[in-house]
Tab-separated table of C-alpha atoms and ligand atoms in Angstrom:
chain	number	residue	atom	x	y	z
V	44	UNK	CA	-83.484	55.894	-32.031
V	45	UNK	CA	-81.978	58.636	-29.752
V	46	UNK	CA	-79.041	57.989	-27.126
V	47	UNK	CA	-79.750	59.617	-23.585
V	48	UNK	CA	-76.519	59.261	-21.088
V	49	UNK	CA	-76.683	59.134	-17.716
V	50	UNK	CA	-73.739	58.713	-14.489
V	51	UNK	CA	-73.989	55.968	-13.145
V	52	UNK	CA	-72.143	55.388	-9.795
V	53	UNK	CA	-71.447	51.385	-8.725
V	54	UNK	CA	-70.414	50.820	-5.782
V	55	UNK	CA	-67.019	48.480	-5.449
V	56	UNK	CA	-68.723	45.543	-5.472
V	57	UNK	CA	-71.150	46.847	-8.350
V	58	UNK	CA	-67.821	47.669	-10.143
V	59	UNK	CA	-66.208	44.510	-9.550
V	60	UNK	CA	-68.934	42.752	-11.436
V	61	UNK	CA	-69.697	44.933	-14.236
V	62	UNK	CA	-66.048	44.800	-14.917
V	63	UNK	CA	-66.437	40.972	-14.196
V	64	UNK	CA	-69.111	40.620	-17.303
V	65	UNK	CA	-67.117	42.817	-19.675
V	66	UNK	CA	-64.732	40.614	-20.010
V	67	UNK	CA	-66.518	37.528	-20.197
V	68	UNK	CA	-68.383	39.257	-23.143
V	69	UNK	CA	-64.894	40.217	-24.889
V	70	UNK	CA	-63.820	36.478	-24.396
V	71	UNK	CA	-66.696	35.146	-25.943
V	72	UNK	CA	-66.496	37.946	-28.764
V	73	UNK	CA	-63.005	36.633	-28.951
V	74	UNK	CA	-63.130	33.021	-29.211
V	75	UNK	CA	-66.232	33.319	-31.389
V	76	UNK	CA	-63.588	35.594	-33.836
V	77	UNK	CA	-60.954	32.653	-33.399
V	78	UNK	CA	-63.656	30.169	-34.340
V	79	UNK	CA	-64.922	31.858	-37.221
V	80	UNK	CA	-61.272	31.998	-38.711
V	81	UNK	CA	-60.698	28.905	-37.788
V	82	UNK	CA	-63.921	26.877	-39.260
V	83	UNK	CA	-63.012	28.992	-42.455
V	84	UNK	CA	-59.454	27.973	-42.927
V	85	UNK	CA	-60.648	23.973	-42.588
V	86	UNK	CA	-62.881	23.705	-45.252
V	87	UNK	CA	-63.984	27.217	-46.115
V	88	UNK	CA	-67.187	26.719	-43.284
V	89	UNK	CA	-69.249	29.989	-42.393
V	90	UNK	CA	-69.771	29.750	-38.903
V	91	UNK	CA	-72.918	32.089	-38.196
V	92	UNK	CA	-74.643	33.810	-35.530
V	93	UNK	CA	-76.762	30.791	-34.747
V	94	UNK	CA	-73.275	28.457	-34.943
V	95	UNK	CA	-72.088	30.757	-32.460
V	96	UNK	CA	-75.052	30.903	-30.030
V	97	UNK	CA	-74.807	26.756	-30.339
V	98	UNK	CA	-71.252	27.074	-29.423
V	99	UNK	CA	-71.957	29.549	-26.395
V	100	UNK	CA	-74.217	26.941	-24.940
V	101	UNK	CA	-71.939	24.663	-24.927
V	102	UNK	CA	-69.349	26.387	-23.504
V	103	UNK	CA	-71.700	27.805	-20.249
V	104	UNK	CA	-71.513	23.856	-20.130
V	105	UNK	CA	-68.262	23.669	-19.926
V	106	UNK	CA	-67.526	26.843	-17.948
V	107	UNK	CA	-70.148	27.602	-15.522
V	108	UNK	CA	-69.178	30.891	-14.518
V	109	UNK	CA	-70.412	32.350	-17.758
V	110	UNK	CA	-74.253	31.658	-16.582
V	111	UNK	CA	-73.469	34.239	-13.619
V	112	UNK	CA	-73.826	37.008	-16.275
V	113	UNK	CA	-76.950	37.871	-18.289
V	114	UNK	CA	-77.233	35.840	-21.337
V	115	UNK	CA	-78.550	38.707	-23.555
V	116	UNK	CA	-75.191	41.136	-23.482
V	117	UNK	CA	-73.218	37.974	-23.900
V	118	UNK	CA	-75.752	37.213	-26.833
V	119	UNK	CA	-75.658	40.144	-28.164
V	120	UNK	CA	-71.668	40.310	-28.598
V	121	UNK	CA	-71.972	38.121	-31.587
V	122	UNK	CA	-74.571	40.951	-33.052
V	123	UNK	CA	-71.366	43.438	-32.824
V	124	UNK	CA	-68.954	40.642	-34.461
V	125	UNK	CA	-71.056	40.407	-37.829
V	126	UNK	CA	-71.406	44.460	-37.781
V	127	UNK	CA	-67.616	44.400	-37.600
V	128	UNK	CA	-67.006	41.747	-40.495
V	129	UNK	CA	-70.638	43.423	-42.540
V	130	UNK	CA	-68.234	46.496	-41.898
V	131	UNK	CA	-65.123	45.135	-43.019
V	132	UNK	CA	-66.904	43.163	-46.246
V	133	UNK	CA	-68.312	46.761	-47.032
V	134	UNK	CA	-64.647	48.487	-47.099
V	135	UNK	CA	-65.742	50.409	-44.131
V	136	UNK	CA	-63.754	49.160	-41.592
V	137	UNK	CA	-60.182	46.422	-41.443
V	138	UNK	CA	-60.478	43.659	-40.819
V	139	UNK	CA	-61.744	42.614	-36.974
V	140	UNK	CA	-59.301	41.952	-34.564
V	141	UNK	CA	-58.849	40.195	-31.120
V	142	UNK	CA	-60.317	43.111	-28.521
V	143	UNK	CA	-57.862	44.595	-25.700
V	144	UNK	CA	-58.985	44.839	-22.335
V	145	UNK	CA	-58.984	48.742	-23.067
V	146	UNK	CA	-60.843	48.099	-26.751
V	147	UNK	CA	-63.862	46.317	-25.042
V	148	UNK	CA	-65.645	48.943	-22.538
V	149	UNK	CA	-69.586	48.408	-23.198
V	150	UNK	CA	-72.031	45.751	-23.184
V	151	UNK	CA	-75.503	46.158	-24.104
V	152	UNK	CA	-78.651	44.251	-22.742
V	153	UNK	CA	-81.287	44.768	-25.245
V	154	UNK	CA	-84.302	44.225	-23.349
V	155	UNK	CA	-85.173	47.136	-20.533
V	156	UNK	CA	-87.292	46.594	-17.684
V	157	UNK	CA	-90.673	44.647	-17.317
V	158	UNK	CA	-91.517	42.222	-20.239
V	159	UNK	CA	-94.525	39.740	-20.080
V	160	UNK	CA	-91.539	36.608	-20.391
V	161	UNK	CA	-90.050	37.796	-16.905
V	162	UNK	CA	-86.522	37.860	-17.738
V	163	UNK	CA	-85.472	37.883	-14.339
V	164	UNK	CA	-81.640	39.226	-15.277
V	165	UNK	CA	-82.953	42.141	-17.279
V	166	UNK	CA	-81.838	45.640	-15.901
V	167	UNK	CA	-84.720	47.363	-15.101
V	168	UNK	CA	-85.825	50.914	-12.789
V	169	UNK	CA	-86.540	49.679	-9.155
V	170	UNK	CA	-88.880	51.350	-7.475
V	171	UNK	CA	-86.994	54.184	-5.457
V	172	UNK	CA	-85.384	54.922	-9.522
V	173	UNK	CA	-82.576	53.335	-9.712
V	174	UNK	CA	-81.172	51.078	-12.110
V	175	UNK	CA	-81.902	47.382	-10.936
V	176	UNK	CA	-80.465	43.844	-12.078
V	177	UNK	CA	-80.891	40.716	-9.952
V	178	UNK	CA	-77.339	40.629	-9.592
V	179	UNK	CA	-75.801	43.848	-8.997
V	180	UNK	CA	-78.823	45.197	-6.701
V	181	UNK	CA	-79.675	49.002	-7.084
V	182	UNK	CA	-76.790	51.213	-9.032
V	183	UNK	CA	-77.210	54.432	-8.038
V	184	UNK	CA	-78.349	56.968	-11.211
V	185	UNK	CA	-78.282	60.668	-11.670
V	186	UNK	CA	-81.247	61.363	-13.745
V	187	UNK	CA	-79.968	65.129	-15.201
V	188	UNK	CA	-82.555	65.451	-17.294
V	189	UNK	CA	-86.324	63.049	-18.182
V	190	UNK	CA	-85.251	59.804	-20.160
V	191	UNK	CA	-88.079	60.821	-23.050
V	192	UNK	CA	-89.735	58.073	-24.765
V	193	UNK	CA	-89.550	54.277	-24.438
V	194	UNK	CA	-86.506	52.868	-23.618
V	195	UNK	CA	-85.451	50.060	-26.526
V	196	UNK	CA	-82.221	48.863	-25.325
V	197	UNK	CA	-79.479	50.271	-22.887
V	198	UNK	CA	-75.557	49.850	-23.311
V	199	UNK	CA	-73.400	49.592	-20.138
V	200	UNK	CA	-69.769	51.949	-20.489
V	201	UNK	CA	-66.944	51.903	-18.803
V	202	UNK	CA	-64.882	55.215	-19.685
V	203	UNK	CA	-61.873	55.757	-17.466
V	204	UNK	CA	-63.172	55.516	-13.901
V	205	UNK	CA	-66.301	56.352	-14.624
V	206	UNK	CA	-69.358	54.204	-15.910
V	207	UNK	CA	-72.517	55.301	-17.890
V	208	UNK	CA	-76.006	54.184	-18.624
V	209	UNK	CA	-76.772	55.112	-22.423
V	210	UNK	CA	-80.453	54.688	-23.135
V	211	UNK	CA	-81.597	54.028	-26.745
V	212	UNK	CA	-85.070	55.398	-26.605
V	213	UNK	CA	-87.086	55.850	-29.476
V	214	UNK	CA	-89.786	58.786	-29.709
V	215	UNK	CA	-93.074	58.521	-31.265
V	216	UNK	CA	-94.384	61.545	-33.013
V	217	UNK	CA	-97.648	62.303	-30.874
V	218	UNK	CA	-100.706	62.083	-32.515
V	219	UNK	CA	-102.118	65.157	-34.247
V	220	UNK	CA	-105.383	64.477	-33.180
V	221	UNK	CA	-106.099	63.497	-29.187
V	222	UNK	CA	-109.085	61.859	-28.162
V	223	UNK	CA	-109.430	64.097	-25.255
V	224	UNK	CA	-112.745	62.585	-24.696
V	225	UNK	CA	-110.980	59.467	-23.631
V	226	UNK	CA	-108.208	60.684	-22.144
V	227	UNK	CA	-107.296	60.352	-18.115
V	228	UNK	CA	-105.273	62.083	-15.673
V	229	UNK	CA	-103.982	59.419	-13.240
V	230	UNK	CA	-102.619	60.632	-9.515
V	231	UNK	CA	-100.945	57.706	-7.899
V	232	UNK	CA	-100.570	58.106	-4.234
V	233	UNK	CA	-100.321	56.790	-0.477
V	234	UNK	CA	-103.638	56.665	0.578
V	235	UNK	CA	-105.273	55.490	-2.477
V	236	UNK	CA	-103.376	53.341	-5.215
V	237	UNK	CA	-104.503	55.642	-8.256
V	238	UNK	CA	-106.971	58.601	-8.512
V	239	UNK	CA	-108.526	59.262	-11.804
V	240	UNK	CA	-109.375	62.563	-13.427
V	241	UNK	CA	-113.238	60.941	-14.152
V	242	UNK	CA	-113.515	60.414	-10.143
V	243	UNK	CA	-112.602	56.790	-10.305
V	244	UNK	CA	-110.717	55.252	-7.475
V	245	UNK	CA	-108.734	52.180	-7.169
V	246	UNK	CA	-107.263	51.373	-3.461
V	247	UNK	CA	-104.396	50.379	-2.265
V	248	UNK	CA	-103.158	47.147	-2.062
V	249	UNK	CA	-100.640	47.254	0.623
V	250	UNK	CA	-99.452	44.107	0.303
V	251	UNK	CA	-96.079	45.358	2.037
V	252	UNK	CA	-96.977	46.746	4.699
V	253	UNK	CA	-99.240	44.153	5.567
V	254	UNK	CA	-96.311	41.533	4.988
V	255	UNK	CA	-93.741	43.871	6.731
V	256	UNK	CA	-95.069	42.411	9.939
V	257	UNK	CA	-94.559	38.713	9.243
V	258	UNK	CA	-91.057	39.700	7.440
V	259	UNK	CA	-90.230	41.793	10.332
V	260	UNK	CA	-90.958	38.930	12.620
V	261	UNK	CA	-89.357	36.738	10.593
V	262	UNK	CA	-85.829	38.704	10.333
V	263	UNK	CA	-85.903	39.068	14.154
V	264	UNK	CA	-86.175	35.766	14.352
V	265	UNK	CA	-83.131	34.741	12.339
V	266	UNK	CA	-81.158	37.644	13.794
V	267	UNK	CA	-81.617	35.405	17.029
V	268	UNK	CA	-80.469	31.868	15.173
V	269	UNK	CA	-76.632	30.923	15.535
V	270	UNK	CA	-74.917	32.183	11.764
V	271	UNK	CA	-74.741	29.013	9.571
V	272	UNK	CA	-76.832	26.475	11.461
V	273	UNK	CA	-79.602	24.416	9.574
V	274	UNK	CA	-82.285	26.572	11.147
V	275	UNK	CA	-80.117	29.802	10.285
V	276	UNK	CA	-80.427	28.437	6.983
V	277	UNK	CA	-84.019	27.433	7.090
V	278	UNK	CA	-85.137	30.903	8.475
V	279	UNK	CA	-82.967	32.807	5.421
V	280	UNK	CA	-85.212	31.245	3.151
V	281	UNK	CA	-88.447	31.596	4.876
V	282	UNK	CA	-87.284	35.288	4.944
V	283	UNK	CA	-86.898	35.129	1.284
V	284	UNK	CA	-89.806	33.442	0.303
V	285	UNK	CA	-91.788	36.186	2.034
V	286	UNK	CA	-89.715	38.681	-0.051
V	287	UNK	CA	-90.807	36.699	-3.227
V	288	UNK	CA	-94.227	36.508	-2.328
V	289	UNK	CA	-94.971	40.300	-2.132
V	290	UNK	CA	-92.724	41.282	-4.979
V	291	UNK	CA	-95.140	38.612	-7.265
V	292	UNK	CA	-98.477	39.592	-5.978
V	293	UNK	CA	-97.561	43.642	-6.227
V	294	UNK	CA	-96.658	42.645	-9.559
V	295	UNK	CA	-99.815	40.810	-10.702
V	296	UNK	CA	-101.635	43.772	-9.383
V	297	UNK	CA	-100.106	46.078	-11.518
V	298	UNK	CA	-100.067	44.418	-14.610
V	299	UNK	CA	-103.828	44.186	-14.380
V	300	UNK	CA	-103.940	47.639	-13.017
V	301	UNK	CA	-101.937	48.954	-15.997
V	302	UNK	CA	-103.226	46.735	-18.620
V	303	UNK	CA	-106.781	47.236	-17.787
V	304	UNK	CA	-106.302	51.631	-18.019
V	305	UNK	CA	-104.395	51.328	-21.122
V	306	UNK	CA	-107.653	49.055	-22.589
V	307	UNK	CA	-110.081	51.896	-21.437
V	308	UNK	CA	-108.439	55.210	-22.345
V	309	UNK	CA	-106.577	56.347	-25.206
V	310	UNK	CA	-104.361	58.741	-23.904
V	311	UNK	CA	-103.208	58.467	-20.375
V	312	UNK	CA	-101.361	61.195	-18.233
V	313	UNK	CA	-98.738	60.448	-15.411
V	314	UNK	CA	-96.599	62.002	-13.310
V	315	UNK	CA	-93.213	61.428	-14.515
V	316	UNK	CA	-92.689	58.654	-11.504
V	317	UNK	CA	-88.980	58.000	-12.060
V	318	UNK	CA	-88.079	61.435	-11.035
V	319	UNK	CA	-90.580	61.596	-8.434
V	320	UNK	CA	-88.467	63.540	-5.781
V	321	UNK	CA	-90.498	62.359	-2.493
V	322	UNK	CA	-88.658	59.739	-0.950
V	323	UNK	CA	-86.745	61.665	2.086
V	324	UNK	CA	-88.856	61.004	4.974
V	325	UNK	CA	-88.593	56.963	5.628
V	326	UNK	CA	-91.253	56.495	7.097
V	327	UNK	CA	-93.078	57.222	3.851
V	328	UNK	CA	-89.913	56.079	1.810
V	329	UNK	CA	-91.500	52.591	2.849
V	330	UNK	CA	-95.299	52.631	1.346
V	331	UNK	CA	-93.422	54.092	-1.610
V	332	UNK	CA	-91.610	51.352	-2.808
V	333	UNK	CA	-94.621	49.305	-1.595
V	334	UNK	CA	-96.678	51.099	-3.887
V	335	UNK	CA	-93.935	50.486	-6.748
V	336	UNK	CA	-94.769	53.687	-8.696
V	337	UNK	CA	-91.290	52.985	-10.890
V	338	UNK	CA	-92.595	49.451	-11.680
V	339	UNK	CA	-96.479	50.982	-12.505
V	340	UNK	CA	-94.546	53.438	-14.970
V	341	UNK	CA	-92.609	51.396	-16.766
V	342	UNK	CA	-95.831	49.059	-17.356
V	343	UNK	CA	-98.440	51.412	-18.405
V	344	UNK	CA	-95.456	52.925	-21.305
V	345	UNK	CA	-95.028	49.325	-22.414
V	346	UNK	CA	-98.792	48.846	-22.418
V	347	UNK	CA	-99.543	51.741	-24.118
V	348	UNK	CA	-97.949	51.392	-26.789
V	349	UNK	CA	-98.578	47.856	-27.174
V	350	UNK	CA	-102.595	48.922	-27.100
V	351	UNK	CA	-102.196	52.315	-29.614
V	352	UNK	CA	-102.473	54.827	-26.829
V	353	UNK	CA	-100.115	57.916	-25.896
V	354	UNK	CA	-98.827	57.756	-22.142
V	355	UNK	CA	-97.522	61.069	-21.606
V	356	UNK	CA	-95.490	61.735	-18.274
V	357	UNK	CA	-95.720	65.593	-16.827
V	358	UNK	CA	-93.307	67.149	-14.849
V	359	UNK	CA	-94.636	66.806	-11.156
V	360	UNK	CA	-93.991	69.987	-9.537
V	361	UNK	CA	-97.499	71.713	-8.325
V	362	UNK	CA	-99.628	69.137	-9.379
V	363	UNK	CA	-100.715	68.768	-6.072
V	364	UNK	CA	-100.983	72.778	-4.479
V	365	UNK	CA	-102.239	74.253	-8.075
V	366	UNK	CA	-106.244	74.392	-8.148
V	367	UNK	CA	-107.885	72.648	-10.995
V	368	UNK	CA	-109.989	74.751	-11.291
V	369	UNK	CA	-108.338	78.572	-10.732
V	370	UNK	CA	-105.005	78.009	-11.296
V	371	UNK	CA	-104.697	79.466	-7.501
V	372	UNK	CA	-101.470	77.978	-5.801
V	373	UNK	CA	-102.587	76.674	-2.396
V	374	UNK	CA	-99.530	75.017	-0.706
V	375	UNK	CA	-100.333	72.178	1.625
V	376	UNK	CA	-98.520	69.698	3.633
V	377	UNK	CA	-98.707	65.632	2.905
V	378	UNK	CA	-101.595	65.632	5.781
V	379	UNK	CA	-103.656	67.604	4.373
V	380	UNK	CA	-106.077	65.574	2.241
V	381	UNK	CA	-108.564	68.251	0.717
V	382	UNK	CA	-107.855	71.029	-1.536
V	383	UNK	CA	-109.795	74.072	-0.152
V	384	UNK	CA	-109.095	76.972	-2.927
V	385	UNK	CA	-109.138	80.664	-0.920
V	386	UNK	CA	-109.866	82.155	-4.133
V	387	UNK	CA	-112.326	80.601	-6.292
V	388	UNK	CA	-113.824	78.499	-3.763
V	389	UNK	CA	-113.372	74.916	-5.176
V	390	UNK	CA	-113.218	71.914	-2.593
V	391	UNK	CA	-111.837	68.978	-3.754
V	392	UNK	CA	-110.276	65.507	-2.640
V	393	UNK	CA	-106.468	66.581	-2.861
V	394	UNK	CA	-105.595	63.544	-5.109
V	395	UNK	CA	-108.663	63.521	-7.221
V	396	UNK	CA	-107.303	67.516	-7.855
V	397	UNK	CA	-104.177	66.251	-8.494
V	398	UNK	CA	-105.133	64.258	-11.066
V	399	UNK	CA	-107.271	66.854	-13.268
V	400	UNK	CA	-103.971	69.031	-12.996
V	401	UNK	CA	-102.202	65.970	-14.562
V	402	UNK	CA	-103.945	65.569	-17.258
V	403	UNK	CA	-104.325	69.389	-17.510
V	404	UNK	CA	-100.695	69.706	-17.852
V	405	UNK	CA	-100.512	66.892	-20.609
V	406	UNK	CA	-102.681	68.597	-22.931
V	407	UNK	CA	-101.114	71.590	-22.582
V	408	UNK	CA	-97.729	69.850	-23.294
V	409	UNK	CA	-98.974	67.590	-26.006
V	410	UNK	CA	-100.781	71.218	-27.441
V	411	UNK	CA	-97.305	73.127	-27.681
V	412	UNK	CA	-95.550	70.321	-29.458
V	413	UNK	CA	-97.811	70.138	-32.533
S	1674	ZN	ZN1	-109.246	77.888	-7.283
């Protein structure tokens, strides 16, 4: 497992909460502490883990206001109590003591993203690549450098003023052998969902766009209802179901989308979509996080792996003025739908070239790192 940091920059609000769940985590890794010592001075009682989880779930009875934060970090605090007394019962470490509001500055929510339970508070990439939780909203992120390989778990840190994302990612040794055969370059895009490098097409959904009407209609609509009445009310979740309703059926569409290319091809090349730098104009900033490229990512990694095949994700710059065929650099504008080489002649559909650069580009990658 390899740490990869990354700034992270809340806004007050953002702040307010993280700061919020850090202490609710060093609470409960304190009263679990005072527990422990005390169920062993009574009668010599080793209060576990599990005791501990039993006692949490008590307590979010008792005091509601611990449900408002994730219940893995909060979980996973009693993890870092038995490292601290394996630590201390190994002569590592003295004995563990109450944590400072200064001592406790991380929390870590060992789950990332998608998973097939839907773990609704799970921090995850939105779409436009930021970091997402139900709570917070989008954090802003300044991706310095590709997060490289599959993201395990990612700790939360406070240092000073400033906060971090550290992602645990672990890093499977490619293959020394590729099935190029059954390998695919995938080119996701606007007009059509995905273009693959064997010609095959799937469309787009749109699901937004088409639902952007009725949710426009809808918010004008409550913008016109008096704040607070029972039809204000009524119209705010009518507005919200809508929400729901695309955000589930994108998301059923790309989990069979994903899961059925990581059944049919062994190696799979993407455009690294997290870095994807094409969201300034917003007009088009709009069928972007329609199309969810973040979300498509994130699931075809996970699937991958889960089936035996490589997903490797290729820097995106060129893929889409290079020639497959030539090499020939033919710059074009987003309107311009056909690659028409001035040098070697090829004509192609300007995704469908995109894509055999992709997967180009892969093997050349995946051929200078053996
Ligand atoms: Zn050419």
């Amino acid at each position: 497992m390899l740490n990869q940091k990354y700034e992270i920059f809340p806004n007050e609000e953002q702040r307010d909460i993280l700061d919020c769940w850090l202490q609710y985590c060093r609470q409960t890794y304190n009263s679990a502490l005072l527990d422990k010592e005390r169920k062993y001075k009574r009668n010599k009682e080793n209060f576990n883990r599990y005791d501990m989880q039993r006692q949490l779930t008590l307590d979010k009875m008792k005091y509601p206001f611990l449900k408002e934060i994730p219940s893995q970090p909060l979980q996973e605090v009693f993890g870092r109590l038995k490292k601290a007394f394996d630590n201390f019962f190994r002569k590592d470490a003295k004995y563990p003591k109450l944590k400072k509001y200064k001592d406790y500055s991380s929390m870590t929510f060992p789950q990332f993203g998608f998973n097939d339970k839907g773990n609704r508070m799970a921090m995850s990439f939105s779409e436009n690549g930021k970091l997402y939780n139900t709570k917070l909203g989008e954090i802003n992120i300044l991706i310095h450098r590709p997060i490289v390989g599959t993201i395990k778990l990612l700790v939360i840190k406070r240092q000073g003023k400033r906060w971090y994302a550290i992602f645990c990612v672990e890093r499977r040794a490619l293959p020394s052998a590729i099935d190029t055969d059954n390998s695919i370059g995938i080119d996701v895009g606007l007009n059509k969902y995905a273009v693959l490098s064997n010609g095959k097409e799937y469309e787009n959904p749109r699901f937004l766009r088409k639902k952007e009407k009725q949710l426009r209609k809808a918010q004008r609509k409550l913008s016109k209802k008096k704040k607070r009445s029972a039809n204000y009310i009524k119209q705010v979740q009518r507005v919200r179901q809508l929400h729901q309703k695309v955000a589930n059926q994108r998301r059923d569409f790309l989990h069979k989308l994903s899961y059925n290319l990581s059944k049919d091809y062994s190696v799979i090349a993407v455009e690294n979509l997290n870095i994807r730098n094409m969201v300034k104009n917003r007009k088009l900033s709009k069928s972007i996080s329609d199309a969810g490229w973040g979300m498509f990512g994130n699931m075809l990694a996970y699937k991958c792996e889960k089936n035996g095949g490589v997903l490797i994700k290729v820097e995106p710059k060129y893929t889409s003025q290079d020639c497959s065929s030539c090499g020939n650099r033919v710059t074009k504008t987003l309107s311009i739908r056909t690659h028409v080489c001035t040098k070697c002649g090829t004509i192609l559909d300007r995704d469908y070239n995109a894509s055999l650069n992709i997967l180009q580009k892969a093997l050349d990658e995946w051929l200078a790192a053996i």
